[in-house]
CSV table of C-alpha atoms in Angstrom, one decimal:
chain,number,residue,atom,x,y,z
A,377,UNK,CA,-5.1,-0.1,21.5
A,378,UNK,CA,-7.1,0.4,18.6
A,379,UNK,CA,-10.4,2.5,18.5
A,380,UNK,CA,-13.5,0.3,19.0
A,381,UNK,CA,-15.6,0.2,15.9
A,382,UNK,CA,-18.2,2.1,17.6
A,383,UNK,CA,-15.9,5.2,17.2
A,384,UNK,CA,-14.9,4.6,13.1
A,385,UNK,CA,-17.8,3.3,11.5
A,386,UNK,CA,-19.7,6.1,10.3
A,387,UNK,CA,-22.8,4.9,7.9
A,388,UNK,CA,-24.0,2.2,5.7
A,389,UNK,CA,-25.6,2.9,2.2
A,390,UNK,CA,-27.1,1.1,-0.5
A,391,UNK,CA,-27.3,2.0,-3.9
A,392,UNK,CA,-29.5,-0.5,-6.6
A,393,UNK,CA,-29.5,-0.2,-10.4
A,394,UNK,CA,-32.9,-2.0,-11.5
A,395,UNK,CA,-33.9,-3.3,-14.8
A,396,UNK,CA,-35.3,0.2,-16.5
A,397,UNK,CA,-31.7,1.1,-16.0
A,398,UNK,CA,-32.3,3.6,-13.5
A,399,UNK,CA,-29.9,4.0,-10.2
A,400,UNK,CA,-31.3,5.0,-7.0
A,401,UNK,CA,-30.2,5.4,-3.5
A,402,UNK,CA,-31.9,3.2,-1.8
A,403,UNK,CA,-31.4,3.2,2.0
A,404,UNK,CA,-28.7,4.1,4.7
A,405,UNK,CA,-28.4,3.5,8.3
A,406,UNK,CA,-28.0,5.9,10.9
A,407,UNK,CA,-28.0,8.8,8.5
A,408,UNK,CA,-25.7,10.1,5.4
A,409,UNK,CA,-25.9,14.1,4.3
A,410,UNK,CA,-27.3,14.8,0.9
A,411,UNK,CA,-23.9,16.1,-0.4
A,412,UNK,CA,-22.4,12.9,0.4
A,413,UNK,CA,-25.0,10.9,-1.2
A,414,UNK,CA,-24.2,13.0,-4.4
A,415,UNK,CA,-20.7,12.0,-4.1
A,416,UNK,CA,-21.4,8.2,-3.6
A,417,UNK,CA,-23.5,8.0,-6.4
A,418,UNK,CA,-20.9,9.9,-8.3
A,419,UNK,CA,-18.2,6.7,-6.8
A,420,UNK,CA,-20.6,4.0,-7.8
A,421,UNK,CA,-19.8,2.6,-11.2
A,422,UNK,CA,-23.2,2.0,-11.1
A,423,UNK,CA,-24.1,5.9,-12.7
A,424,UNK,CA,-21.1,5.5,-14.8
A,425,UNK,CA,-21.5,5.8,-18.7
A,426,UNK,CA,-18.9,3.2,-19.8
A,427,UNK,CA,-21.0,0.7,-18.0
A,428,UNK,CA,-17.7,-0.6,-16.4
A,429,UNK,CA,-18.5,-2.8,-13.0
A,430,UNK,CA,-15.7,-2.0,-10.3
A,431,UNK,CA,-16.0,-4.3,-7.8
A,432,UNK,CA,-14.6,-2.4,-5.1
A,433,UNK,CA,-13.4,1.0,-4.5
A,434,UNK,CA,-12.5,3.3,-1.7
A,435,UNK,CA,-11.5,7.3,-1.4
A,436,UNK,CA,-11.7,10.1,0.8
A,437,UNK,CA,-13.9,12.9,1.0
A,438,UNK,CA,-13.7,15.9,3.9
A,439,UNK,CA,-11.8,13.4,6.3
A,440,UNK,CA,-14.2,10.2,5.9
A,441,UNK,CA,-13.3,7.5,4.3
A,442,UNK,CA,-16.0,5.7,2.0
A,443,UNK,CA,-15.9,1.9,0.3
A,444,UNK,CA,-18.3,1.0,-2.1
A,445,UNK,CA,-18.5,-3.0,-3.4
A,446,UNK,CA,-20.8,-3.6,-6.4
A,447,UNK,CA,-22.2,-6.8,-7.9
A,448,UNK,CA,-24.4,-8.5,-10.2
A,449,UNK,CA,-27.0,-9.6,-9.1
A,450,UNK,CA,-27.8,-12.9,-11.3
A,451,UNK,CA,-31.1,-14.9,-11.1
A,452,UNK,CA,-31.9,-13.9,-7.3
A,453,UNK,CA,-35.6,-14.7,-6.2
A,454,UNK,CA,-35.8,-11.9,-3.9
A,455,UNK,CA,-34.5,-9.1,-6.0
A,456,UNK,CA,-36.3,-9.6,-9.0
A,457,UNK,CA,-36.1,-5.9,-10.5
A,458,UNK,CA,-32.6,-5.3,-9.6
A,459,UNK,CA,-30.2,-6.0,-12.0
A,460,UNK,CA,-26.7,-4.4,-9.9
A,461,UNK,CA,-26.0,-2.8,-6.3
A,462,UNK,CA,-23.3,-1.1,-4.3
A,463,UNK,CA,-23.0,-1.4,-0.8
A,464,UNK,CA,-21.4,1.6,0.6
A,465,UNK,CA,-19.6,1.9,3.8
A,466,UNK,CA,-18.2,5.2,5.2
A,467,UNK,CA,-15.4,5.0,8.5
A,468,UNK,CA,-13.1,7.4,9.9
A,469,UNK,CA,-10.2,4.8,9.7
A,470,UNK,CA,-7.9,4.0,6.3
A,471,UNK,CA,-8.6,-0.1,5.4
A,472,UNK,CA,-9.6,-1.0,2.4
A,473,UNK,CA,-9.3,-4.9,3.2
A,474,UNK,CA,-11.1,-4.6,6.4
A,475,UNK,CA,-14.2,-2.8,4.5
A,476,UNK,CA,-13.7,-5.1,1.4
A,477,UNK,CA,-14.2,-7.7,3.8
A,478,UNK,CA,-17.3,-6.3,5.8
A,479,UNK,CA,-19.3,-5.4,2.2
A,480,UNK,CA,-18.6,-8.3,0.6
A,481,UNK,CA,-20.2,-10.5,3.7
A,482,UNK,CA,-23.4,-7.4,3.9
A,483,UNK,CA,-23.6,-7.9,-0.4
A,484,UNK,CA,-24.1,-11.9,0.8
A,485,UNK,CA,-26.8,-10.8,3.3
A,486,UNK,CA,-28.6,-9.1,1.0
A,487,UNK,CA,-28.5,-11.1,-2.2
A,488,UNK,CA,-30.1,-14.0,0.4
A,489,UNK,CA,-33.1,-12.0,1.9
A,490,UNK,CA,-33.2,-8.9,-0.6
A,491,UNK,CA,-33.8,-6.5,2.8
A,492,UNK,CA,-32.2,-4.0,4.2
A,493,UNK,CA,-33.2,-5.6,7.8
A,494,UNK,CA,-31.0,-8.1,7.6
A,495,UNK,CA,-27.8,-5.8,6.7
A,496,UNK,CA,-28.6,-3.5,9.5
A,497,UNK,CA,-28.2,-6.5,12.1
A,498,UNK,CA,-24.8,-7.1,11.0
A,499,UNK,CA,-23.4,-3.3,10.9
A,500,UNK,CA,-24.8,-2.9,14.3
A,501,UNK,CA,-23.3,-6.0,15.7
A,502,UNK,CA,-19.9,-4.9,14.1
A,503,UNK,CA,-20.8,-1.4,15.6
A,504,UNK,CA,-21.2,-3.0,19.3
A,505,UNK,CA,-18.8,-6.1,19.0
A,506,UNK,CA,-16.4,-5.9,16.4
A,507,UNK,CA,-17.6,-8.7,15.1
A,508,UNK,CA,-20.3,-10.5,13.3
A,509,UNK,CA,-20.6,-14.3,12.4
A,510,UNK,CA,-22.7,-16.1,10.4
A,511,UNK,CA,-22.7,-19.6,8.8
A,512,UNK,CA,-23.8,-19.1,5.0
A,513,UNK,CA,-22.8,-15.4,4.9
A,514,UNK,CA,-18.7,-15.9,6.7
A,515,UNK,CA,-17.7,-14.4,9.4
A,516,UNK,CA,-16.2,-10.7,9.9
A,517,UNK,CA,-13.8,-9.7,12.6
A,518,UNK,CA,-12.8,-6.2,13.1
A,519,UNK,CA,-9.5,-6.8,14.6
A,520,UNK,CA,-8.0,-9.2,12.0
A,521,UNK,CA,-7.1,-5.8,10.7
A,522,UNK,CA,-5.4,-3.2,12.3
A,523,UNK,CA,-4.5,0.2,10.7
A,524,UNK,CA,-0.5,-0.8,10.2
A,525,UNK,CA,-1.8,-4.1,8.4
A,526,UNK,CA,-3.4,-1.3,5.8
A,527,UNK,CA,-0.6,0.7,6.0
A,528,UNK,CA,1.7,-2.3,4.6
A,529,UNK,CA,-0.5,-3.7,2.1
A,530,UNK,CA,1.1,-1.8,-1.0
A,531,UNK,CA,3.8,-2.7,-3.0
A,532,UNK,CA,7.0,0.3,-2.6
A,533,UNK,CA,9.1,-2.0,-4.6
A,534,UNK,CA,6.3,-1.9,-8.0
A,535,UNK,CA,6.4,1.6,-7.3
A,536,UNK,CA,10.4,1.5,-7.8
A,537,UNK,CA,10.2,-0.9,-11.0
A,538,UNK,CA,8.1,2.0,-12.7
A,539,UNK,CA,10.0,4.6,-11.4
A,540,UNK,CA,13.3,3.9,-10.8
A,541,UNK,CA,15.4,7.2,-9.5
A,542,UNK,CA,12.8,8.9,-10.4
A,543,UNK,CA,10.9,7.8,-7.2
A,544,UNK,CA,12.7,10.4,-5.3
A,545,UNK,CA,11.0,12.7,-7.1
A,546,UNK,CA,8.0,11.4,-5.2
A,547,UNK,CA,9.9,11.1,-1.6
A,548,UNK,CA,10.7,14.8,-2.2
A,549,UNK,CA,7.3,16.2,-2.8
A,550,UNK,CA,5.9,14.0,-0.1
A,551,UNK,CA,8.4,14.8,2.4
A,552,UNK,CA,7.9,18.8,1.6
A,553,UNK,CA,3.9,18.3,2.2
A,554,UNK,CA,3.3,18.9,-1.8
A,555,UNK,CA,0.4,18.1,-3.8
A,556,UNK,CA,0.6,15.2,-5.9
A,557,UNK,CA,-1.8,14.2,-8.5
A,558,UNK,CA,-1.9,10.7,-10.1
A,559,UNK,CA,-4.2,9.7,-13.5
A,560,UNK,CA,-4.2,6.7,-15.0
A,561,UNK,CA,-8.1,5.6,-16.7
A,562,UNK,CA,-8.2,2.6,-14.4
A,563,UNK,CA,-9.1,3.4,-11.1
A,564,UNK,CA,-7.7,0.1,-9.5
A,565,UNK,CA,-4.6,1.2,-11.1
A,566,UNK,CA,-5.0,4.5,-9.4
A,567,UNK,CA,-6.0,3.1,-5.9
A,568,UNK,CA,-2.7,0.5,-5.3
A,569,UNK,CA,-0.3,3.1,-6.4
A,570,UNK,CA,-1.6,5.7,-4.8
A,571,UNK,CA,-2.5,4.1,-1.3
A,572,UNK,CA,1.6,2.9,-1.3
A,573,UNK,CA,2.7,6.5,-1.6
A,574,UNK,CA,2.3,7.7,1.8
A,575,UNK,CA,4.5,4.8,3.3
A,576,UNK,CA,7.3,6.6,1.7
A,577,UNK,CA,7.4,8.8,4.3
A,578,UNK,CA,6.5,6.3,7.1
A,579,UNK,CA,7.5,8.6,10.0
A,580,UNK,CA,4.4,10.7,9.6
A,581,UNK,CA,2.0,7.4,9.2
A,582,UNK,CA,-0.6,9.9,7.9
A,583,UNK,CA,-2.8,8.2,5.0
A,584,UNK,CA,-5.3,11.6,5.3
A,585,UNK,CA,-3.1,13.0,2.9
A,586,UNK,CA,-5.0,10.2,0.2
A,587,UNK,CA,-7.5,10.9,-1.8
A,588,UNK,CA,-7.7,7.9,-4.0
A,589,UNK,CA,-10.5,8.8,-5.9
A,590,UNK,CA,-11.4,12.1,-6.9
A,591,UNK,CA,-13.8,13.2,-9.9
A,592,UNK,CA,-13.1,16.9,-11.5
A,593,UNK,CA,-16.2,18.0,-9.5
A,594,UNK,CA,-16.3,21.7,-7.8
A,595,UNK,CA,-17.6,20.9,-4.2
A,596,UNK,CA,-14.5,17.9,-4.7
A,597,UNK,CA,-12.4,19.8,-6.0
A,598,UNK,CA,-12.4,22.5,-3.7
A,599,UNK,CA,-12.6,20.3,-0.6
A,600,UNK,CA,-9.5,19.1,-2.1
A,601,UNK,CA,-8.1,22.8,-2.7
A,602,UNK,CA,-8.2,23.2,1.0
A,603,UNK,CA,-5.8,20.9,2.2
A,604,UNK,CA,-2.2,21.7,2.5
A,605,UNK,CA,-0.6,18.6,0.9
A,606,UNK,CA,-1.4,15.4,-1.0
A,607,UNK,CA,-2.0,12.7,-2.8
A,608,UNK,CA,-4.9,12.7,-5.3
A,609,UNK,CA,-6.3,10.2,-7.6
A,610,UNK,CA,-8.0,10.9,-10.9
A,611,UNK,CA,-9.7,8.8,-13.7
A,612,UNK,CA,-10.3,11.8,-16.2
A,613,UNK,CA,-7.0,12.5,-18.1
A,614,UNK,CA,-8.7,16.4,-18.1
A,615,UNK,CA,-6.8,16.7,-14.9
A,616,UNK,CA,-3.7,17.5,-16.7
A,617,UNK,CA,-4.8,20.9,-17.8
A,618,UNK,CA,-5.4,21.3,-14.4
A,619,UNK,CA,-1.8,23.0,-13.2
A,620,UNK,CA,-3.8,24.7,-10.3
A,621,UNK,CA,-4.4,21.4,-8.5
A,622,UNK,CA,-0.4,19.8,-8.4
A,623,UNK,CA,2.6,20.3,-7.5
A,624,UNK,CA,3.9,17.2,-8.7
A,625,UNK,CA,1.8,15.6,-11.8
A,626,UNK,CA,2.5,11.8,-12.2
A,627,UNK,CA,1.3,9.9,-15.2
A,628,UNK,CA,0.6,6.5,-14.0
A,629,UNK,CA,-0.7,4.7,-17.6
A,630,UNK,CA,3.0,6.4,-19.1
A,631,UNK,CA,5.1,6.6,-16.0
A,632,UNK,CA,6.3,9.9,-16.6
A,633,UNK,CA,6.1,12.3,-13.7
A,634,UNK,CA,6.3,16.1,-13.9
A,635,UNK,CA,7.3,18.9,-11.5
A,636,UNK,CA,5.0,22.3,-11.5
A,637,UNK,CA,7.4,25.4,-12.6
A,638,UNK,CA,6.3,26.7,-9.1
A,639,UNK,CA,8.2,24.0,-6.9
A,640,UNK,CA,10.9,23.5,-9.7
A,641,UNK,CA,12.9,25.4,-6.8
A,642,UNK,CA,12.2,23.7,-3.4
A,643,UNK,CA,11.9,20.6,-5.4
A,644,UNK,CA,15.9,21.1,-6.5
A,645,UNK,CA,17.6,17.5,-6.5
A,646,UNK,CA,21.1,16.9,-5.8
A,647,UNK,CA,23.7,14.9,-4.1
A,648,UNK,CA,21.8,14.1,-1.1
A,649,UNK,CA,18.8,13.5,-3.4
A,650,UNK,CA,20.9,11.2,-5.6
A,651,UNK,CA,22.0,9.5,-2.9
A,652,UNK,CA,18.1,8.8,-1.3
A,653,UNK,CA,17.5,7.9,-5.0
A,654,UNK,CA,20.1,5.2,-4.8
A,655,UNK,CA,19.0,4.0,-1.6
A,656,UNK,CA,15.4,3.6,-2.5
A,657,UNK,CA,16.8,1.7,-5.7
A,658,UNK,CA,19.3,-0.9,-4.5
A,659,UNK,CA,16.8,-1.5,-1.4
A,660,UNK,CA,13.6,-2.3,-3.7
A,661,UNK,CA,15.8,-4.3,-6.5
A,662,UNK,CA,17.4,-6.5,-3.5
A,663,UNK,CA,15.0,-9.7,-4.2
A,664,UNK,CA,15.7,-10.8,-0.6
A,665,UNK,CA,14.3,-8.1,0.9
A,666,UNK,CA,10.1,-7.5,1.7
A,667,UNK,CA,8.7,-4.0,1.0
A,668,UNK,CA,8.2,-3.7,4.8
A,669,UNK,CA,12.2,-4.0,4.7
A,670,UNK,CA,12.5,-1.6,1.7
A,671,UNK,CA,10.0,0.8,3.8
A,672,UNK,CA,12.6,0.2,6.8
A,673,UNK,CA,15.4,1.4,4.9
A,674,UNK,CA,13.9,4.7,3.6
A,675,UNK,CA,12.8,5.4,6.7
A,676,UNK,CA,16.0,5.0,8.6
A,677,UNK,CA,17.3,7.6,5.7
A,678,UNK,CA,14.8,9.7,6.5
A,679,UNK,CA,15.1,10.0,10.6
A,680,UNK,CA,19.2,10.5,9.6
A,681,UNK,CA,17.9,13.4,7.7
A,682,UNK,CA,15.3,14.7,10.4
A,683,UNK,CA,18.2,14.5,13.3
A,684,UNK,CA,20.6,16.5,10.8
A,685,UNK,CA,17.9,19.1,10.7
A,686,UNK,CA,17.1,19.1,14.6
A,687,UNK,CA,20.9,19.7,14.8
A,688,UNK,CA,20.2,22.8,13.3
A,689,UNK,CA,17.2,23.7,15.5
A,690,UNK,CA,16.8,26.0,18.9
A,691,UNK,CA,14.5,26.5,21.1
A,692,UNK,CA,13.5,30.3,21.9
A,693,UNK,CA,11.1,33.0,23.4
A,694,UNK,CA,9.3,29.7,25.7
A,695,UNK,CA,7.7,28.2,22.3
A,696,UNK,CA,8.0,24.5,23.0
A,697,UNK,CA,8.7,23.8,18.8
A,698,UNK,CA,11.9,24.1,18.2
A,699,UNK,CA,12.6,26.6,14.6
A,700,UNK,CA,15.8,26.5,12.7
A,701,UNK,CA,18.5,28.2,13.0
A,702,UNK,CA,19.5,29.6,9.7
A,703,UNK,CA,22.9,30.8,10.7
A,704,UNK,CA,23.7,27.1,11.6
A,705,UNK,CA,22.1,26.4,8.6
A,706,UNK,CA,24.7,28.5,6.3
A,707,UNK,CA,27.3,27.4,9.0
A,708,UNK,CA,27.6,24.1,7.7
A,709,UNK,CA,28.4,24.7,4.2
A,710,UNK,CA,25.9,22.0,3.0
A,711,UNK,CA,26.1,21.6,-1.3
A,712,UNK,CA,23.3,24.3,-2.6
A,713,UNK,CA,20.7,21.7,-3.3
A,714,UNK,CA,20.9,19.7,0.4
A,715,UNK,CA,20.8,23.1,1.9
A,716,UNK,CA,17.6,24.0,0.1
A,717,UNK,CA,15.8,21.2,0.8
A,718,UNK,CA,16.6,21.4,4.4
A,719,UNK,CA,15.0,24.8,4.4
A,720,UNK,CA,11.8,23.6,3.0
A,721,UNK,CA,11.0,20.8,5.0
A,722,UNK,CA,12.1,22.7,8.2
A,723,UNK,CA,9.2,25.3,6.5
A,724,UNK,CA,6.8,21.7,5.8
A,725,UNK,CA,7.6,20.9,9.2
A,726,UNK,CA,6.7,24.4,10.7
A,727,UNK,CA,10.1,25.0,11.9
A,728,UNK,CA,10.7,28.6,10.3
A,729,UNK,CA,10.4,31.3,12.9
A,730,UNK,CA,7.3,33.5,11.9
C-alpha cells in the first residue's frame, strides 16, 4: 500500500523571472526553509548564466526530493511583467513522472489566472485526495504512479550500449555502497543516466543513494560528504579535480569511467566480475528482451552472489545480523579477486564482526 500523498508531498514554490530580468522567489505553500530556497533558486535555470530553459528537472537534497518545471510565459494577459517561471515541488518520494505531471497541470493553472490562489487549491486537493481534476487544466491522479513505475522508467540496456563490460565497473561500486560521480554539461543527460543506475542493484530498491543534480556548492557538497554511498550528478566539468568527492568518476559526454587509486583494491575485477560483465552484456544486447528483463537477470546474479556470501555467514554472541566467517571464507579457496570482493560487500553490507 502506498503512502497517501498527505505523508510525501512536502511544499510547493514558485519562482518568476520578470521583464527587468530579475528572478525572485515568489511564494510557497505551507512553508520552505531559507537554505532550501537558496538551493531552488540555485536548480532553476531561471538564475542560470547561459540563459538555457530546462523544462524539467529533479534532485535531491538532505533526503527531500525537489522538481522544478519552467516555461515561457508568451503573450499571457494576467502575467504581464513575467517573462518565465518555475514551479517547484518538493516530496519525500522518488518520481519524476508523477511530479512532471502535477507541475505541468499547476504551470496551466497559473498561466490561466496568474495567482497563486488557484495553484494552492490543487496541491491541497492532491494533498487530501490524491487527486485533482479539471477540464481546461487535465487531470492529475496520484496513483497512476507508483514508486516501482519510477523505478523502471530508465533505460539499463542504453546504459550497456555506452558502456559495454565496463558496466560492471558500475555494478561493483554500487554493490560495495561507493561513491559515484557522473558529469556530463547537459543535465537531462545527467538525470536519465543517473536515475537508471540504482536499478543495477535492484535488491536494495534504494533511489536515496541519487543525487541527480548537484552544483559544486559547500552547504551541497558537504550534505553530500555525509552520506556513505552514491550516485551524484554534476553539470560543472570542475568536479573532476574533485578526487575527494568519488570513488568511481564516470564521464558521461566521453564514456570513460575512472576508478579512485583508493578503491583500486576493493574494486579488483576478475573472473567472477568478468563473468557479471558478460551477463549484463548478452542480457541488454538480446533485442527480445525489455530492460525490466535485463534488470531481472542481474538481479538473479546478484541474489546467487548474496546466498554464496550468507553461506559463509554465522550467527554469534545473540546479535540477530549474521557476520562472516572469514575462516569459511579462506576455506573455500575462491580465485583472489572473488574472494576480495566478497569481503567488501560483506563489510558494505555490515557483516564484518566489529
Amino acid at each position: 500500500m502506498a503512502e497517501p500523498e498527505a505523508q510525501l508531498l512536502l511544499a510547493v514554490g514558485l519562482i518568476e523571472k520578470d521583464t527587468s530580468g530579475d528572478v525572485l522567489w515568489v511564494w510557497c505553500y505551507p512553508s520552505v526553509t531559507a537554505e532550501l530556497r537558496d538551493l531552488l533558486l540555485r536548480k532553476s535555470c531561471l538564475t542560470d548564466e547561459n540563459k538555457l530553459l530546462h523544462t524539467f528537472v529533479f534532485g535531491q537534497y538532505k533526503r527531500s526530493w525537489f522538481y522544478i518545471t519552467t516555461v515561457e510565459v508568451q503573450e499571457s494577459p494576467v502575467l504581464k511583467k513575467v517573462t518565465h517561471f518555475s514551479i517547484v515541488l518538493t516530496a519525500k518520494d522518488f518520481n519524476p513522472e508523477k511530479y512532471a505531471a502535477f507541475t505541468r497541470i499547476l504551470c496551466r493553472i497559473y498561466l490561466k489566472h496568474g495567482s497563486p490562489v488557484k495553484m494552492m487549491e490543487s496541491y491541497i486537493a492532491v494533498l487530501t485526495k490524491g487527486v485533482c481534476q479539471s477540464e481546461e487544466n487535465g487531470s492529475f491522479l496520484s496513483k497512476d504512479f507508483d514508486a516501482r513505475k519510477a523505478y523502471l522508467a530508465g533505460s539499463i540496456k542504453d546504459i550497456v550500449s555506452q558502456f559495454g563490460m565496463e558496466t560492471v565497473i558500475l555494478y561493483t561500486a554500487l554493490m560495495l555502497k561507493k561513491r559515484i560521480v557522473v558529469y556530463h554539461p547537459r543535465i537531462e543527460a545527467i538525470q536519465e543516466f543517473t536515475r537508471t543506475l540504482p536499478a543495477l542493484v535492484w535488491h536494495r530498491q534504494d533511489w536515496s543513494i541519487l543525487h541527480s543534480y548537484v552544483h559544486l556548492n559547500e552547504e551541497e557538497v558537504e550534505a553530500l560528504k555525509a552520506c556513505t554511498g552514491y550516485i551524484a550528478g554534476f553539470t560543472d566539468s570542475e568536479v573532476n579535480s574533485r578526487p575527494d568527492l568519488y570513488d568511481v568518476y564516470v564521464n558521461l559526454a566521453d564514456s570513460e569511467i575512472t576508478i579512485s587509486p583508493l578503491v583500486k583494491e576493493a574494486m579488483t575485477m576478475g573472473k567472477l566480475h568478468k563473468e557479471i560483465g558478460q551477463l549484463i552484456v548478452q542480457s541488454a544486447e538480446d533485442p527480445d528482451k525489455s530492460d525490466s528483463q535485463v534488470i531481472k537477470d542481474i538481479s538473479l546474479k546478484t541474489k546467487e552472489i548474496l546466498a554464496t556470501l550468507a553461506s559463509l555467514t554465522e550467527v554469534s554472541d545473540g546479535n540477530e545480523k549474521p557476520t562472516l566467517n572469514s575462516e569459511a571464507l579462506k576455506q573455500k579457496r575462491f580465485p583472489p579477486a572473488t574472494e576480495n570482493f566478497l569481503f567488501h560487500l560483506a563489510a558494505a553490507e555490515q557483516m564484518l564482526k566489529i
